[in-house]
Amino acid sequence: MDDRAFLTGLFETAVAAADPKRALAPVLPEKPKGRTVVVALGKGAAQLAAAFEELWEAPVDGVVVTRYGYAAPCRHLPVLEAAHPVPDAAGEKAAQAVFDAVEGLTEDDLVVALVCGGGSALLPAPPEGLTLEDEQALNKALLASGAPIGVMNAIRKHVSRIKGGRLAAACAPARVVSLVVSDVLGDDPAQVASGPTVPDAVTREHALALIRARGIRLPERIMAHIEGEGASAPLPDDPVFARNEVSVIASARLSLEAAAERVRAAGFEAAILSDAIEGEAADVGAVHAAITREVVLRDRPFTKPVVILSGGETTVTLGDTPGRGGRNTAFLLGFAEGIEGLEGITALAADTDGIDGSEDNAGAFADGGTLARIREKGQDPRRFVQDQDPYGAFDTIGDIFAPGPTGTNVNDFRAILVREA
């Protein structure tokens, strides 16, 4: 068996577990007396919307917003594309199209919100007094800060007209059913895409405390807005949300469990460390390497042969002039350093949406000989670390993993195969 092909199969199994049609079928709401309006938002939104149209078998209207290159054909719904991870003017127009789609609804109407990761950047809707450029500056500052996604979302939803449940409020008096594909730790639907249709108990004061505690440097105009009363998002106990429903239909946990079943069917032990790992990507890679070394050398905490699985969302704190990157390649560069010279190890780390950050790959492969192969190409692995160019490190040796957009997004997927010596 080819180890890389095996790990690729596990990735495909994890992605298939979040297949839109499979995930939506058991949770479809009852059809309304009035209109059905679909708003699909995120990097896997077009695939979710296409699956919903096929399953619903009744007229729908609405709009789909997804990342450039992630569109899929829908029967009735227009599909708009915008930029990710830094928002652009197309995203601002798309956000207005979403508001237009839910205007003038009645109590008899139903809004089905199909929400997945990426919606925070795809739907810039700056509040009064701020501009798209302000929201772009906010996103850039947050991405460079190294803050975990929950902290970024807590801040972003207080600098928006659409996030933090505000879109659901705009749908009133129609009922809103949110069907969410989770790419966040703990599967809190209020955090996915900064919760456009799911209000959050995190207050403006809490967001300010997070900014100060982490020393996050935001533009003065943004800080002035968050410090003002107008930044407060609606809270979950607001009566405007009383008739709404929320379901998490796919998540990293379910995808890791599906991959673990495939591992066991192949005759290996499967060990899921966690579906909610966060932290600096290189540091998390080093910890995974330490666990893997312990398995190789001492058969603890797991016995060989074993596949160690984990998920979650790491972060990368960027310097002033970063190279090509992505959190999964950064993870693997840290991992490769920790297992250098060991045999019987093959690892894959990849983003389940098919794109690791802003490059064309989902992630990469690594093993005990990764750093040696980089040196054989006349390159110094430490230079790639210093230059924050993990993509370049794996591209140099042809170990990039690039399956293309997958149509779903349940965060990062990591699989480490440890064989008998």
GROMACS .gro file of C-alpha atoms in nm:
model
  421
    1MET     CA    1   0.000   0.000   0.000
    2ASP     CA    2   0.127   0.346  -0.091
    3ASP     CA    3   0.122   0.547   0.231
    4ARG     CA    4   0.052   0.881   0.067
    5ALA     CA    5  -0.233   0.735  -0.134
    6PHE     CA    6  -0.374   0.589   0.188
    7LEU     CA    7  -0.360   0.927   0.364
    8THR     CA    8  -0.516   1.093   0.060
    9GLY     CA    9  -0.801   0.842   0.088
   10LEU     CA   10  -0.850   0.937   0.452
   11PHE     CA   11  -0.871   1.305   0.354
   12GLU     CA   12  -1.130   1.217   0.090
   13THR     CA   13  -1.329   1.019   0.347
   14ALA     CA   14  -1.323   1.313   0.588
   15VAL     CA   15  -1.446   1.547   0.314
   16ALA     CA   16  -1.715   1.301   0.203
   17ALA     CA   17  -1.852   1.287   0.558
   18ALA     CA   18  -1.935   1.656   0.517
   19ASP     CA   19  -2.094   1.606   0.172
   20PRO     CA   20  -2.369   1.868   0.138
   21LYS     CA   21  -2.650   1.640   0.019
   22ARG     CA   22  -2.578   1.376   0.281
   23ALA     CA   23  -2.563   1.639   0.555
   24LEU     CA   24  -2.876   1.830   0.451
   25ALA     CA   25  -3.119   1.546   0.384
   26PRO     CA   26  -3.204   1.461   0.750
   27VAL     CA   27  -3.256   1.821   0.864
   28LEU     CA   28  -3.476   1.984   0.601
   29PRO     CA   29  -3.743   2.208   0.761
   30GLU     CA   30  -4.112   2.194   0.683
   31LYS     CA   31  -4.215   2.389   0.376
   32PRO     CA   32  -4.371   2.727   0.458
   33LYS     CA   33  -4.705   2.872   0.357
   34GLY     CA   34  -4.521   3.153   0.185
   35ARG     CA   35  -4.187   3.191   0.005
   36THR     CA   36  -3.867   2.998   0.063
   37VAL     CA   37  -3.564   3.223   0.045
   38VAL     CA   38  -3.218   3.065   0.052
   39VAL     CA   39  -2.908   3.258   0.151
   40ALA     CA   40  -2.598   3.040   0.117
   41LEU     CA   41  -2.278   3.190   0.252
   42GLY     CA   42  -1.920   3.063   0.263
   43LYS     CA   43  -1.654   2.872   0.075
   44GLY     CA   44  -1.878   2.566   0.035
   45ALA     CA   45  -2.199   2.765  -0.012
   46ALA     CA   46  -2.261   2.690  -0.380
   47GLN     CA   47  -2.242   2.315  -0.326
   48LEU     CA   48  -2.473   2.343  -0.025
   49ALA     CA   49  -2.722   2.548  -0.225
   50ALA     CA   50  -2.717   2.308  -0.522
   51ALA     CA   51  -2.780   2.014  -0.289
   52PHE     CA   52  -3.063   2.200  -0.113
   53GLU     CA   53  -3.233   2.283  -0.444
   54GLU     CA   54  -3.220   1.918  -0.544
   55LEU     CA   55  -3.365   1.800  -0.213
   56TRP     CA   56  -3.626   2.074  -0.164
   57GLU     CA   57  -3.831   2.006  -0.479
   58ALA     CA   58  -4.018   2.336  -0.452
   59PRO     CA   59  -3.961   2.691  -0.578
   60VAL     CA   60  -3.685   2.891  -0.407
   61ASP     CA   61  -3.521   3.226  -0.454
   62GLY     CA   62  -3.235   3.399  -0.281
   63VAL     CA   63  -2.861   3.430  -0.339
   64VAL     CA   64  -2.534   3.238  -0.294
   65VAL     CA   65  -2.203   3.402  -0.200
   66THR     CA   66  -1.878   3.207  -0.225
   67ARG     CA   67  -1.507   3.253  -0.283
   68TYR     CA   68  -1.359   3.316  -0.628
   69GLY     CA   69  -1.315   2.981  -0.802
   70TYR     CA   70  -1.554   2.797  -0.567
   71ALA     CA   71  -1.877   2.844  -0.763
   72ALA     CA   72  -2.097   2.551  -0.862
   73PRO     CA   73  -2.407   2.566  -1.083
   74CYS     CA   74  -2.743   2.608  -0.910
   75ARG     CA   75  -3.080   2.566  -1.077
   76HIS     CA   76  -3.245   2.888  -0.962
   77LEU     CA   77  -3.012   3.075  -0.727
   78PRO     CA   78  -2.759   3.328  -0.855
   79VAL     CA   79  -2.404   3.254  -0.741
   80LEU     CA   80  -2.186   3.554  -0.655
   81GLU     CA   81  -1.812   3.530  -0.597
   82ALA     CA   82  -1.593   3.749  -0.376
   83ALA     CA   83  -1.249   3.759  -0.218
   84HIS     CA   84  -1.117   3.560   0.076
   85PRO     CA   85  -0.941   3.602   0.321
   86VAL     CA   86  -0.933   3.982   0.268
   87PRO     CA   87  -1.269   4.123   0.152
   88ASP     CA   88  -1.317   4.319  -0.169
   89ALA     CA   89  -1.575   4.538  -0.345
   90ALA     CA   90  -1.746   4.232  -0.496
   91GLY     CA   91  -1.806   4.103  -0.144
   92GLU     CA   92  -1.960   4.434  -0.039
   93LYS     CA   93  -2.199   4.416  -0.337
   94ALA     CA   94  -2.276   4.053  -0.249
   95ALA     CA   95  -2.362   4.149   0.108
   96GLN     CA   96  -2.610   4.405  -0.025
   97ALA     CA   97  -2.757   4.139  -0.256
   98VAL     CA   98  -2.814   3.920   0.051
   99PHE     CA   99  -2.999   4.202   0.228
  100ASP     CA  100  -3.205   4.264  -0.088
  101ALA     CA  101  -3.300   3.894  -0.101
  102VAL     CA  102  -3.456   3.902   0.248
  103GLU     CA  103  -3.630   4.239   0.219
  104GLY     CA  104  -4.006   4.260   0.268
  105LEU     CA  105  -4.065   3.909   0.406
  106THR     CA  106  -4.372   3.804   0.605
  107GLU     CA  107  -4.444   3.567   0.893
  108ASP     CA  108  -4.543   3.302   0.640
  109ASP     CA  109  -4.205   3.307   0.468
  110LEU     CA  110  -3.903   3.090   0.546
  111VAL     CA  111  -3.537   3.186   0.516
  112VAL     CA  112  -3.298   2.892   0.495
  113ALA     CA  113  -2.947   3.006   0.576
  114LEU     CA  114  -2.680   2.765   0.454
  115VAL     CA  115  -2.368   2.883   0.635
  116CYS     CA  116  -2.011   2.756   0.625
  117GLY     CA  117  -1.661   2.885   0.685
  118GLY     CA  118  -1.529   3.183   0.494
  119GLY     CA  119  -1.841   3.396   0.523
  120SER     CA  120  -1.672   3.648   0.751
  121ALA     CA  121  -1.446   3.775   0.473
  122LEU     CA  122  -1.688   3.713   0.186
  123LEU     CA  123  -1.957   3.945   0.326
  124PRO     CA  124  -1.807   4.282   0.415
  125ALA     CA  125  -2.083   4.517   0.531
  126PRO     CA  126  -1.914   4.806   0.709
  127PRO     CA  127  -2.134   4.990   0.959
  128GLU     CA  128  -2.221   5.356   0.922
  129GLY     CA  129  -1.913   5.573   0.942
  130LEU     CA  130  -1.675   5.302   0.820
  131THR     CA  131  -1.575   5.189   0.471
  132LEU     CA  132  -1.472   4.875   0.288
  133GLU     CA  133  -1.111   4.989   0.330
  134ASP     CA  134  -1.164   4.992   0.707
  135GLU     CA  135  -1.299   4.639   0.703
  136GLN     CA  136  -1.008   4.526   0.485
  137ALA     CA  137  -0.764   4.681   0.733
  138LEU     CA  138  -0.943   4.504   1.019
  139ASN     CA  139  -0.917   4.164   0.848
  140LYS     CA  140  -0.549   4.214   0.766
  141ALA     CA  141  -0.472   4.313   1.124
  142LEU     CA  142  -0.659   4.014   1.268
  143LEU     CA  143  -0.500   3.767   1.025
  144ALA     CA  144  -0.153   3.893   1.115
  145SER     CA  145  -0.219   3.893   1.489
  146GLY     CA  146  -0.207   3.517   1.537
  147ALA     CA  147  -0.534   3.532   1.733
  148PRO     CA  148  -0.751   3.218   1.725
  149ILE     CA  149  -1.057   3.223   1.503
  150GLY     CA  150  -1.298   3.264   1.796
  151VAL     CA  151  -1.125   3.583   1.903
  152MET     CA  152  -1.120   3.717   1.545
  153ASN     CA  153  -1.491   3.650   1.505
  154ALA     CA  154  -1.578   3.808   1.840
  155ILE     CA  155  -1.416   4.127   1.716
  156ARG     CA  156  -1.540   4.116   1.354
  157LYS     CA  157  -1.905   4.076   1.447
  158HIS     CA  158  -1.894   4.414   1.623
  159VAL     CA  159  -1.771   4.588   1.307
  160SER     CA  160  -2.044   4.483   1.065
  161ARG     CA  161  -2.406   4.530   0.958
  162ILE     CA  162  -2.446   4.160   0.872
  163LYS     CA  163  -2.252   3.955   1.127
  164GLY     CA  164  -2.349   3.867   1.484
  165GLY     CA  165  -2.710   3.775   1.406
  166ARG     CA  166  -2.783   4.100   1.224
  167LEU     CA  167  -2.880   3.924   0.899
  168ALA     CA  168  -3.137   3.713   1.086
  169ALA     CA  169  -3.278   4.029   1.243
  170ALA     CA  170  -3.313   4.177   0.893
  171CYS     CA  171  -3.521   3.873   0.789
  172ALA     CA  172  -3.791   3.936   1.050
  173PRO     CA  173  -4.076   3.861   1.072
  174ALA     CA  174  -3.990   3.556   0.859
  175ARG     CA  175  -3.865   3.243   1.035
  176VAL     CA  176  -3.495   3.167   0.982
  177VAL     CA  177  -3.358   2.811   0.981
  178SER     CA  178  -2.977   2.807   0.986
  179LEU     CA  179  -2.806   2.489   0.864
  180VAL     CA  180  -2.440   2.523   0.951
  181VAL     CA  181  -2.125   2.341   0.842
  182SER     CA  182  -1.888   2.402   1.132
  183ASP     CA  183  -1.525   2.495   1.081
  184VAL     CA  184  -1.477   2.628   1.435
  185LEU     CA  185  -1.359   2.476   1.761
  186GLY     CA  186  -1.645   2.343   1.970
  187ASP     CA  187  -1.889   2.367   1.676
  188ASP     CA  188  -2.056   2.683   1.808
  189PRO     CA  189  -2.275   2.795   1.514
  190ALA     CA  190  -2.253   3.158   1.630
  191GLN     CA  191  -1.884   3.151   1.540
  192VAL     CA  192  -1.912   3.009   1.187
  193ALA     CA  193  -1.877   3.297   0.937
  194SER     CA  194  -1.912   3.527   1.241
  195GLY     CA  195  -2.272   3.412   1.283
  196PRO     CA  196  -2.472   3.624   1.033
  197THR     CA  197  -2.794   3.444   1.132
  198VAL     CA  198  -2.696   3.320   1.478
  199PRO     CA  199  -2.662   3.577   1.759
  200ASP     CA  200  -2.384   3.549   2.013
  201ALA     CA  201  -2.368   3.622   2.385
  202VAL     CA  202  -2.023   3.779   2.338
  203THR     CA  203  -2.069   4.150   2.400
  204ARG     CA  204  -1.889   4.456   2.271
  205GLU     CA  205  -1.720   4.490   2.611
  206HIS     CA  206  -1.595   4.132   2.585
  207ALA     CA  207  -1.454   4.202   2.239
  208LEU     CA  208  -1.269   4.507   2.372
  209ALA     CA  209  -1.127   4.300   2.658
  210LEU     CA  210  -0.997   4.042   2.408
  211ILE     CA  211  -0.831   4.313   2.200
  212ARG     CA  212  -0.655   4.459   2.503
  213ALA     CA  213  -0.560   4.127   2.661
  214ARG     CA  214  -0.394   4.005   2.341
  215GLY     CA  215  -0.241   4.336   2.247
  216ILE     CA  216  -0.408   4.331   1.905
  217ARG     CA  217  -0.328   4.651   1.717
  218LEU     CA  218  -0.629   4.775   1.522
  219PRO     CA  219  -0.667   5.095   1.320
  220GLU     CA  220  -0.789   5.393   1.523
  221ARG     CA  221  -1.116   5.424   1.327
  222ILE     CA  222  -1.198   5.059   1.403
  223MET     CA  223  -1.121   5.097   1.773
  224ALA     CA  224  -1.329   5.413   1.795
  225HIS     CA  225  -1.624   5.226   1.643
  226ILE     CA  226  -1.598   4.925   1.877
  227GLU     CA  227  -1.574   5.157   2.176
  228GLY     CA  228  -1.905   5.319   2.076
  229GLU     CA  229  -2.250   5.194   2.178
  230GLY     CA  230  -2.353   5.147   1.815
  231ALA     CA  231  -2.117   4.852   1.775
  232SER     CA  232  -2.319   4.626   2.006
  233ALA     CA  233  -2.465   4.320   1.834
  234PRO     CA  234  -2.810   4.179   1.921
  235LEU     CA  235  -2.810   3.917   2.197
  236PRO     CA  236  -2.961   3.565   2.173
  237ASP     CA  237  -3.256   3.653   2.399
  238ASP     CA  238  -3.377   3.925   2.162
  239PRO     CA  239  -3.742   3.841   2.070
  240VAL     CA  240  -3.661   3.889   1.700
  241PHE     CA  241  -3.490   3.546   1.707
  242ALA     CA  242  -3.766   3.359   1.897
  243ARG     CA  243  -3.896   3.152   1.601
  244ASN     CA  244  -3.558   3.070   1.452
  245GLU     CA  245  -3.381   2.731   1.452
  246VAL     CA  246  -3.016   2.633   1.418
  247SER     CA  247  -2.857   2.296   1.333
  248VAL     CA  248  -2.491   2.202   1.288
  249ILE     CA  249  -2.505   1.953   1.000
  250ALA     CA  250  -2.134   1.873   0.951
  251SER     CA  251  -1.820   1.923   1.158
  252ALA     CA  252  -1.458   1.826   1.209
  253ARG     CA  253  -1.563   1.574   1.474
  254LEU     CA  254  -1.786   1.382   1.235
  255SER     CA  255  -1.523   1.390   0.960
  256LEU     CA  256  -1.246   1.263   1.189
  257GLU     CA  257  -1.470   0.981   1.310
  258ALA     CA  258  -1.539   0.879   0.951
  259ALA     CA  259  -1.166   0.875   0.876
  260ALA     CA  260  -1.101   0.669   1.189
  261GLU     CA  261  -1.349   0.406   1.070
  262ARG     CA  262  -1.160   0.376   0.741
  263VAL     CA  263  -0.830   0.344   0.929
  264ARG     CA  264  -0.964   0.055   1.138
  265ALA     CA  265  -1.106  -0.114   0.829
  266ALA     CA  266  -0.752  -0.108   0.687
  267GLY     CA  267  -0.620  -0.292   0.994
  268PHE     CA  268  -0.460  -0.003   1.186
  269GLU     CA  269  -0.536   0.146   1.523
  270ALA     CA  270  -0.691   0.493   1.497
  271ALA     CA  271  -0.623   0.759   1.759
  272ILE     CA  272  -0.811   1.090   1.747
  273LEU     CA  273  -0.622   1.344   1.954
  274SER     CA  274  -0.885   1.618   1.926
  275ASP     CA  275  -1.107   1.794   1.673
  276ALA     CA  276  -1.042   2.133   1.836
  277ILE     CA  277  -0.666   2.192   1.840
  278GLU     CA  278  -0.553   2.551   1.808
  279GLY     CA  279  -0.231   2.744   1.864
  280GLU     CA  280   0.068   2.858   1.661
  281ALA     CA  281   0.091   2.616   1.368
  282ALA     CA  282   0.463   2.538   1.399
  283ASP     CA  283   0.429   2.481   1.774
  284VAL     CA  284   0.133   2.245   1.725
  285GLY     CA  285   0.343   2.062   1.464
  286ALA     CA  286   0.625   2.024   1.716
  287VAL     CA  287   0.386   1.877   1.975
  288HIS     CA  288   0.249   1.629   1.721
  289ALA     CA  289   0.609   1.537   1.638
  290ALA     CA  290   0.687   1.472   2.004
  291ILE     CA  291   0.387   1.239   2.034
  292THR     CA  292   0.486   1.062   1.713
  293ARG     CA  293   0.845   1.015   1.832
  294GLU     CA  294   0.715   0.858   2.152
  295VAL     CA  295   0.508   0.612   1.949
  296VAL     CA  296   0.803   0.523   1.725
  297LEU     CA  297   1.055   0.481   2.005
  298ARG     CA  298   0.847   0.351   2.296
  299ASP     CA  299   0.503   0.244   2.167
  300ARG     CA  300   0.326   0.496   2.386
  301PRO     CA  301   0.076   0.652   2.420
  302PHE     CA  302  -0.029   0.444   2.116
  303THR     CA  303   0.100   0.115   1.980
  304LYS     CA  304   0.230   0.085   1.622
  305PRO     CA  305   0.093   0.058   1.360
  306VAL     CA  306  -0.137   0.353   1.420
  307VAL     CA  307  -0.283   0.656   1.245
  308ILE     CA  308  -0.291   0.965   1.464
  309LEU     CA  309  -0.573   1.199   1.362
  310SER     CA  310  -0.648   1.554   1.465
  311GLY     CA  311  -0.843   1.859   1.355
  312GLY     CA  312  -0.903   2.218   1.455
  313GLU     CA  313  -0.760   2.543   1.330
  314THR     CA  314  -0.408   2.661   1.403
  315THR     CA  315  -0.285   3.013   1.340
  316VAL     CA  316   0.028   3.178   1.201
  317THR     CA  317   0.154   3.507   1.341
  318LEU     CA  318   0.291   3.694   1.040
  319GLY     CA  319   0.597   3.915   1.028
  320ASP     CA  320   0.641   4.225   0.815
  321THR     CA  321   0.740   4.043   0.494
  322PRO     CA  322   0.600   3.689   0.502
  323GLY     CA  323   0.656   3.447   0.216
  324ARG     CA  324   0.412   3.194   0.078
  325GLY     CA  325   0.238   3.008   0.352
  326GLY     CA  326  -0.062   2.842   0.503
  327ARG     CA  327  -0.118   2.699   0.847
  328ASN     CA  328  -0.099   2.337   0.734
  329THR     CA  329   0.239   2.371   0.564
  330ALA     CA  330   0.361   2.569   0.866
  331PHE     CA  331   0.241   2.284   1.089
  332LEU     CA  332   0.423   2.027   0.875
  333LEU     CA  333   0.749   2.220   0.869
  334GLY     CA  334   0.747   2.221   1.250
  335PHE     CA  335   0.647   1.854   1.250
  336ALA     CA  336   0.921   1.754   1.003
  337GLU     CA  337   1.187   1.913   1.221
  338GLY     CA  338   1.071   1.708   1.520
  339ILE     CA  339   1.074   1.369   1.342
  340GLU     CA  340   1.384   1.419   1.128
  341GLY     CA  341   1.565   1.092   1.060
  342LEU     CA  342   1.289   0.864   1.190
  343GLU     CA  343   1.154   0.595   0.958
  344GLY     CA  344   0.804   0.458   0.919
  345ILE     CA  345   0.626   0.794   0.946
  346THR     CA  346   0.414   0.961   0.678
  347ALA     CA  347   0.196   1.265   0.752
  348LEU     CA  348  -0.062   1.470   0.566
  349ALA     CA  349  -0.199   1.802   0.689
  350ALA     CA  350  -0.458   1.979   0.475
  351ASP     CA  351  -0.748   2.221   0.490
  352THR     CA  352  -1.073   2.039   0.412
  353ASP     CA  353  -1.189   2.322   0.186
  354GLY     CA  354  -0.899   2.245  -0.048
  355ILE     CA  355  -0.709   2.572   0.000
  356ASP     CA  356  -0.453   2.633   0.276
  357GLY     CA  357  -0.465   3.009   0.320
  358SER     CA  358  -0.414   3.199  -0.005
  359GLU     CA  359  -0.206   2.955  -0.213
  360ASP     CA  360  -0.329   2.682  -0.451
  361ASN     CA  361  -0.276   2.388  -0.216
  362ALA     CA  362  -0.470   2.230   0.067
  363GLY     CA  363  -0.152   2.133   0.250
  364ALA     CA  364   0.139   1.893   0.203
  365PHE     CA  365   0.301   1.562   0.294
  366ALA     CA  366   0.593   1.515   0.532
  367ASP     CA  367   0.807   1.230   0.668
  368GLY     CA  368   1.137   1.173   0.843
  369GLY     CA  369   1.331   1.253   0.527
  370THR     CA  370   1.159   1.582   0.442
  371LEU     CA  371   1.434   1.813   0.566
  372ALA     CA  372   1.709   1.601   0.408
  373ARG     CA  373   1.536   1.625   0.069
  374ILE     CA  374   1.514   2.003   0.104
  375ARG     CA  375   1.889   2.017   0.171
  376GLU     CA  376   1.953   1.793  -0.130
  377LYS     CA  377   1.789   2.066  -0.338
  378GLY     CA  378   2.051   2.309  -0.208
  379GLN     CA  379   1.811   2.481   0.032
  380ASP     CA  380   1.830   2.539   0.407
  381PRO     CA  381   1.507   2.435   0.585
  382ARG     CA  382   1.564   2.696   0.855
  383ARG     CA  383   1.564   2.967   0.591
  384PHE     CA  384   1.208   2.872   0.495
  385VAL     CA  385   1.111   2.899   0.863
  386GLN     CA  386   1.276   3.239   0.902
  387ASP     CA  387   1.118   3.366   0.581
  388GLN     CA  388   0.775   3.232   0.681
  389ASP     CA  389   0.765   3.043   0.351
  390PRO     CA  390   0.648   2.689   0.436
  391TYR     CA  391   0.478   2.654   0.098
  392GLY     CA  392   0.815   2.713  -0.067
  393ALA     CA  393   0.975   2.441   0.144
  394PHE     CA  394   0.735   2.170   0.030
  395ASP     CA  395   0.706   2.302  -0.324
  396THR     CA  396   1.086   2.269  -0.355
  397ILE     CA  397   1.063   1.892  -0.309
  398GLY     CA  398   0.731   1.833  -0.484
  399ASP     CA  399   0.540   1.739  -0.169
  400ILE     CA  400   0.254   1.989  -0.203
  401PHE     CA  401  -0.098   1.842  -0.173
  402ALA     CA  402  -0.341   2.024  -0.405
  403PRO     CA  403  -0.678   1.849  -0.454
  404GLY     CA  404  -0.854   2.173  -0.550
  405PRO     CA  405  -1.172   2.318  -0.392
  406THR     CA  406  -1.371   2.043  -0.220
  407GLY     CA  407  -1.710   2.211  -0.181
  408THR     CA  408  -1.711   2.189   0.197
  409ASN     CA  409  -1.515   2.322   0.493
  410VAL     CA  410  -1.480   2.151   0.832
  411ASN     CA  411  -1.143   2.296   0.923
  412ASP     CA  412  -0.802   2.129   0.911
  413PHE     CA  413  -0.742   1.756   0.875
  414ARG     CA  414  -0.419   1.593   0.997
  415ALA     CA  415  -0.329   1.226   0.966
  416ILE     CA  416   0.002   1.073   1.075
  417LEU     CA  417   0.066   0.711   0.979
  418VAL     CA  418   0.321   0.534   1.201
  419ARG     CA  419   0.426   0.189   1.080
  420GLU     CA  420   0.627  -0.086   1.246
  421ALA     CA  421   1.000  -0.034   1.202
   0.00000   0.00000   0.00000
